[in-house]
Tab-separated table of C-alpha atoms in Angstrom:
chain	number	residue	atom	x	y	z
O	1298	MET	CA	69.185	85.129	100.221
O	1299	LYS	CA	72.325	85.206	102.348
O	1300	TYR	CA	75.778	85.423	100.783
O	1301	LEU	CA	79.241	84.956	102.205
O	1302	ILE	CA	81.491	87.689	100.851
O	1303	ILE	CA	85.277	87.931	101.172
O	1304	PHE	CA	87.329	91.035	100.403
O	1305	SER	CA	91.083	91.062	99.801
O	1306	ILE	CA	93.023	94.324	100.006
O	1307	GLY	CA	96.558	94.784	98.716
O	1308	PRO	CA	99.276	95.131	97.642
O	1309	VAL	CA	101.140	93.193	100.354
O	1310	GLN	CA	104.202	91.528	98.825
O	1311	GLU	CA	105.044	94.634	96.798
O	1312	PHE	CA	105.276	96.749	99.936
O	1313	ILE	CA	107.492	94.203	101.652
O	1314	ALA	CA	109.814	93.759	98.667
O	1315	ALA	CA	110.163	97.506	98.050
O	1316	ALA	CA	110.887	98.478	101.662
O	1317	ARG	CA	114.405	99.859	101.902
O	1318	ARG	CA	114.075	101.309	105.394
O	1319	SER	CA	112.500	99.967	108.551
O	1320	ARG	CA	110.011	102.820	108.415
O	1321	ASP	CA	109.019	101.925	104.828
O	1322	LEU	CA	108.120	98.432	105.976
O	1323	TRP	CA	106.235	99.671	109.034
O	1324	TYR	CA	104.247	102.296	107.138
O	1325	GLY	CA	103.263	99.871	104.382
O	1326	SER	CA	101.927	97.421	106.985
O	1327	TRP	CA	100.216	100.176	108.984
O	1328	MET	CA	98.616	101.644	105.860
O	1329	LEU	CA	97.181	98.285	104.781
O	1330	SER	CA	95.713	97.854	108.261
O	1331	GLU	CA	94.153	101.319	108.035
O	1332	LEU	CA	92.597	100.511	104.661
O	1333	SER	CA	91.266	97.208	106.007
O	1334	LYS	CA	89.749	98.962	109.027
O	1335	ALA	CA	88.069	101.464	106.709
O	1336	ALA	CA	86.575	98.601	104.703
O	1337	ALA	CA	85.429	96.759	107.845
O	1338	LYS	CA	83.891	99.960	109.218
O	1339	ALA	CA	81.977	100.472	105.969
O	1340	ILE	CA	80.491	96.978	106.353
O	1341	HIS	CA	79.693	97.606	110.024
O	1342	ASP	CA	77.949	100.900	109.251
O	1343	LEU	CA	75.960	99.777	106.203
O	1344	PRO	CA	72.172	100.196	106.511
O	1345	ILE	CA	71.622	96.917	104.645
O	1346	SER	CA	71.408	93.636	106.540
O	1347	GLY	CA	74.996	92.490	106.901
O	1348	GLU	CA	77.275	90.969	109.520
O	1349	LEU	CA	81.027	91.452	109.866
O	1350	ILE	CA	82.603	88.054	110.592
O	1351	PHE	CA	86.325	88.830	110.390
O	1352	PRO	CA	87.968	90.877	111.765
O	1353	ASN	CA	85.959	90.843	114.971
O	1354	PRO	CA	86.677	94.070	116.931
O	1355	GLU	CA	85.421	94.427	120.479
O	1356	THR	CA	83.776	97.782	119.763
O	1357	SER	CA	83.129	99.956	116.716
O	1358	ASN	CA	85.744	102.388	118.054
O	1359	ASP	CA	88.417	99.827	117.138
O	1360	LEU	CA	87.628	100.516	113.482
O	1361	GLN	CA	88.178	104.270	113.760
O	1362	PRO	CA	91.135	105.722	111.805
O	1363	ALA	CA	94.529	105.448	113.577
O	1364	SER	CA	93.143	103.270	116.372
O	1365	LYS	CA	95.453	100.723	118.000
O	1366	PHE	CA	93.422	97.861	116.553
O	1367	THR	CA	95.220	96.020	113.743
O	1368	SER	CA	93.158	94.546	110.935
O	1369	PRO	CA	94.237	91.860	108.447
O	1370	ASN	CA	93.893	92.526	104.735
O	1371	LYS	CA	91.259	89.792	104.337
O	1372	ILE	CA	87.716	90.667	105.419
O	1373	VAL	CA	84.804	88.219	105.697
O	1374	ALA	CA	81.147	89.194	106.004
O	1375	VAL	CA	77.641	87.802	105.502
O	1376	VAL	CA	75.111	89.913	103.605
O	1377	ASP	CA	71.394	89.326	103.104
O	1378	GLY	CA	70.806	90.602	99.584
O	1379	ASP	CA	72.841	91.637	96.551
O	1380	PRO	CA	76.587	91.393	97.420
O	1381	SER	CA	77.403	94.302	95.106
O	1382	ASP	CA	75.385	96.545	97.428
O	1383	MET	CA	78.150	95.944	99.968
O	1384	ALA	CA	81.138	95.890	97.595
O	1385	LYS	CA	80.588	99.368	96.172
O	1386	PRO	CA	80.600	101.311	99.481
O	1387	VAL	CA	83.539	99.220	100.718
O	1388	ARG	CA	85.609	100.267	97.702
O	1389	GLY	CA	84.514	103.859	98.250
O	1390	ALA	CA	85.681	103.704	101.883
O	1391	LEU	CA	89.081	102.391	100.763
O	1392	ASP	CA	89.568	105.233	98.283
O	1393	LYS	CA	88.488	107.828	100.843
O	1394	ARG	CA	90.916	106.561	103.505
O	1395	LEU	CA	93.796	106.328	101.031
O	1396	ASN	CA	93.167	109.897	99.865
O	1397	ALA	CA	93.214	111.066	103.490
O	1398	LEU	CA	96.567	109.340	104.069
O	1399	TRP	CA	97.968	110.878	100.891
O	1400	GLU	CA	96.821	114.370	101.891
O	1401	ASP	CA	98.501	113.828	105.269
O	1402	ALA	CA	101.747	112.843	103.557
O	1403	LYS	CA	101.647	115.830	101.197
O	1404	SER	CA	101.280	118.180	104.151
O	1405	ARG	CA	104.766	117.094	105.279
O	1406	PHE	CA	106.585	117.933	102.064
O	1407	GLY	CA	109.349	120.393	102.933
O	1408	HIS	CA	109.920	123.801	101.414
O	1409	SER	CA	113.706	124.103	101.572
O	1410	GLY	CA	115.985	125.442	98.854
O	1411	ASP	CA	115.299	126.630	95.325
O	1412	ASN	CA	113.147	123.602	94.531
O	1413	GLY	CA	110.947	124.150	97.591
O	1414	GLY	CA	109.615	120.593	97.820
O	1415	LYS	CA	107.993	120.655	94.381
O	1416	TYR	CA	106.955	117.396	92.739
O	1417	PHE	CA	104.990	116.194	89.714
O	1418	GLU	CA	101.603	116.273	91.422
O	1419	ASP	CA	99.437	114.877	88.612
O	1420	VAL	CA	101.710	111.858	88.172
O	1421	ALA	CA	101.903	111.245	91.935
O	1422	ASN	CA	98.110	111.447	92.283
O	1423	GLN	CA	97.613	108.892	89.519
O	1424	GLN	CA	100.154	106.542	91.080
O	1425	ILE	CA	98.317	106.730	94.400
O	1426	LYS	CA	94.956	106.228	92.683
O	1427	ASP	CA	96.216	103.040	91.001
O	1428	LEU	CA	97.814	101.663	94.177
O	1429	ILE	CA	95.018	99.619	95.786
O	1430	GLU	CA	94.475	96.008	94.740
O	1431	PHE	CA	90.843	95.230	95.587
O	1432	SER	CA	89.342	91.791	94.974
O	1433	TRP	CA	86.144	90.252	96.260
O	1434	VAL	CA	84.025	87.140	95.772
O	1435	SER	CA	80.641	86.014	97.052
O	1436	VAL	CA	79.003	82.609	97.462
O	1437	PRO	CA	75.381	81.865	98.480
O	1438	ILE	CA	74.943	80.203	101.870
O	1439	ASP	CA	72.630	77.207	101.955
O	1440	ASP	CA	71.023	77.452	105.399
O	1441	SER	CA	68.800	74.453	104.687
O	1442	LYS	CA	71.565	71.966	105.410
O	1443	GLU	CA	74.109	71.537	108.186
O	1444	GLY	CA	77.523	72.950	107.400
O	1445	GLY	CA	76.190	75.405	104.845
O	1446	TYR	CA	78.451	78.207	106.069
O	1447	ALA	CA	81.572	76.003	106.093
O	1448	GLU	CA	80.862	74.832	102.550
O	1449	ALA	CA	80.340	78.414	101.364
O	1450	ARG	CA	83.571	79.519	103.044
O	1451	GLU	CA	85.549	76.763	101.316
O	1452	LYS	CA	84.142	77.718	97.913
O	1453	ALA	CA	84.713	81.430	98.524
O	1454	ASP	CA	88.375	80.892	99.492
O	1455	ALA	CA	88.939	78.875	96.309
O	1456	LEU	CA	87.240	81.549	94.197
O	1457	LEU	CA	89.258	84.311	95.827
O	1458	ALA	CA	92.533	82.509	95.124
O	1459	ALA	CA	91.518	82.163	91.479
O	1460	ARG	CA	90.455	85.828	91.276
O	1461	LYS	CA	93.716	87.076	92.749
O	1462	ALA	CA	95.643	84.954	90.253
O	1463	THR	CA	93.744	86.675	87.437
O	1464	ARG	CA	95.485	90.015	87.071
O	1465	ASN	CA	94.042	93.185	85.578
O	1466	PHE	CA	96.472	94.709	83.088
O	1467	ILE	CA	95.620	98.350	82.461
O	1468	GLN	CA	97.676	100.920	80.590
O	1469	PRO	CA	99.009	103.338	83.238
O	1470	THR	CA	98.037	106.948	82.651
O	1471	TRP	CA	101.135	108.287	84.404
O	1472	SER	CA	103.948	106.614	82.427
O	1473	SER	CA	106.781	108.822	81.099
O	1474	ASN	CA	110.508	108.756	80.369
O	1475	ALA	CA	111.354	110.033	83.864
O	1476	PRO	CA	113.791	107.968	85.993
O	1477	LYS	CA	112.222	104.940	87.667
O	1478	SER	CA	111.728	104.628	91.411
O	1479	SER	CA	114.819	103.393	93.254
O	1480	LEU	CA	112.600	101.262	95.499
O	1481	ASP	CA	110.353	99.275	93.172
O	1482	GLY	CA	111.792	100.009	89.701
O	1483	ALA	CA	108.271	100.218	88.268
O	1484	ARG	CA	106.778	103.645	88.907
O	1485	GLU	CA	108.328	106.865	87.670
O	1486	SER	CA	109.998	109.296	90.040
O	1487	VAL	CA	107.986	112.434	90.798
O	1488	ILE	CA	110.912	114.467	92.162
O	1489	PRO	CA	112.161	117.069	89.644
O	1490	LYS	CA	115.609	116.591	88.149
O	1491	GLU	CA	116.782	119.976	89.405
O	1492	ALA	CA	116.358	118.806	93.013
O	1493	TYR	CA	119.370	116.485	92.601
O	1494	PRO	CA	122.967	117.742	92.590
O	1495	GLU	CA	124.949	117.292	89.400
O	1496	ARG	CA	128.680	116.667	89.115
O	1497	ASN	CA	130.678	119.634	90.412
O	1498	ASP	CA	127.452	121.347	91.439
O	1499	PRO	CA	128.280	124.416	93.570
O	1500	LYS	CA	125.090	123.761	95.580
O	1501	GLU	CA	125.803	120.057	96.043
O	1502	LYS	CA	125.752	120.011	99.846
O	1503	GLU	CA	122.655	122.233	100.024
O	1504	LYS	CA	120.736	120.084	97.535
O	1505	ILE	CA	121.606	116.862	99.357
O	1506	GLU	CA	120.329	118.361	102.610
O	1507	ASN	CA	117.182	119.670	100.950
O	1508	LEU	CA	116.461	116.299	99.352
O	1509	TYR	CA	116.127	114.818	102.812
O	1510	LYS	CA	114.291	117.814	104.282
O	1511	ASN	CA	111.781	117.962	101.428
O	1512	TYR	CA	111.282	114.306	100.516
O	1513	HIS	CA	113.205	112.143	103.046
O	1514	ALA	CA	115.274	110.988	100.047
O	1515	ARG	CA	118.980	110.284	99.865
O	1516	ARG	CA	121.153	111.629	97.079
O	1517	GLY	CA	120.820	108.510	94.909
O	1518	GLU	CA	117.141	107.817	95.585
O	1519	GLN	CA	114.450	108.480	93.005
O	1520	LEU	CA	111.018	108.312	94.664
O	1521	SER	CA	107.548	107.816	93.194
O	1522	GLY	CA	104.326	109.116	94.688
O	1523	VAL	CA	103.836	105.794	96.492
O	1524	ASP	CA	107.378	106.014	97.894
O	1525	LEU	CA	106.701	109.530	99.158
O	1526	LEU	CA	103.516	108.291	100.821
O	1527	LYS	CA	105.549	105.734	102.785
O	1528	ARG	CA	108.360	108.138	103.598
O	1529	LEU	CA	106.247	111.110	104.670
O	1530	GLY	CA	102.981	109.560	105.811
O	1531	SER	CA	102.329	109.262	109.530
O	1532	PRO	CA	99.417	108.437	111.868
O	1533	GLY	CA	100.078	111.621	113.836
O	1534	LYS	CA	103.453	111.684	115.469
O	1535	ALA	CA	106.107	110.196	113.212
O	1536	ARG	CA	107.545	107.116	114.857
O	1537	LYS	CA	111.287	106.550	115.130
O	1538	PHE	CA	112.840	103.429	113.695
O	1539	LYS	CA	116.335	102.052	113.867
O	1540	SER	CA	118.106	101.790	110.514
O	1541	THR	CA	119.145	98.449	109.083
O	1542	SER	CA	122.745	99.351	109.983
O	1543	ASP	CA	121.715	99.951	113.603
O	1544	MET	CA	119.989	96.562	113.706
O	1545	ALA	CA	123.070	94.814	112.295
O	1546	ALA	CA	125.297	96.489	114.913
O	1547	ILE	CA	123.141	95.514	117.931
O	1548	PRO	CA	125.006	92.244	118.729
O	1549	PHE	CA	128.346	94.058	118.688
O	1550	VAL	CA	127.035	96.906	120.870
O	1551	GLN	CA	125.573	94.430	123.382
O	1552	ARG	CA	128.875	92.559	123.548
O	1553	LEU	CA	130.737	95.821	124.013
O	1554	ARG	CA	128.470	96.799	126.908
O	1555	SER	CA	128.708	93.407	128.610
O	1556	LYS	CA	132.471	92.957	128.364
O	1557	GLY	CA	133.428	96.596	128.547
O	1558	GLN	CA	137.120	97.287	129.112
O	1559	SER	CA	138.297	93.748	128.318
O	1560	LEU	CA	136.805	93.962	124.821
O	1561	LEU	CA	138.371	97.379	124.211
O	1562	THR	CA	141.750	95.958	125.191
O	1563	GLU	CA	141.190	93.065	122.800
O	1564	LEU	CA	140.303	95.434	119.977
O	1565	ARG	CA	143.361	97.617	120.591
O	1566	SER	CA	145.564	94.526	120.366
O	1567	LEU	CA	144.288	93.949	116.830
O	1568	LEU	CA	145.252	97.422	115.651
O	1569	PRO	CA	148.648	97.922	113.980
O	1570	SER	CA	151.226	99.379	116.327
């Protein structure tokens, strides 16, 4: 019997809400696309009888890691047989791709200063392991009547909305009394306390510099394992992004370039003599 199966991969809103930098937002979106491509590729490569409906890449190469193809976080497929035979390898592909991205991020941890880029590895690994939100539903397709697929799709969408509204509450294995993440306020920081400068610290300047070199963290930022993944992860060459301050200043810079000397004269007239 044929089944319509829909997968939903997250988190989405959490990544958007917790993004403090432009790069955080970009990496969260890019990572979700990579996970979705891994799931779609698992469906495409399965030996069982299945058909990938959405996304619909032109070639299988579009589903390769770090390809230019962008995949949504909702995947639709038709399977002839037990839907769980497809769901299990899809979840396995997600975990494998996430682990690869995490290993890539860890390879970029710096080794500057006394702290040398150390972090609480066990806690960070658990935070990464618990990151993915994976939901799926399946509905049988009645091929005996016209519009069987459309009816199944409508039921599956309704079921998926209900499933996503039903949250799984599991006791985290990585909770502690460490400072919370500055980005999401939920996960614990994995950067050791000694990496941060204290008041009147003789190594204050060195520690501030090493915080950025080792973790891409500012002085007041506590980062979890998920935060470090977004800050240090990259598809190869790290892309450059304008800061939020740069974006806010663009209109002024454009006006300065267009008006030139007349605007400088106007600004000087506003300064106290």
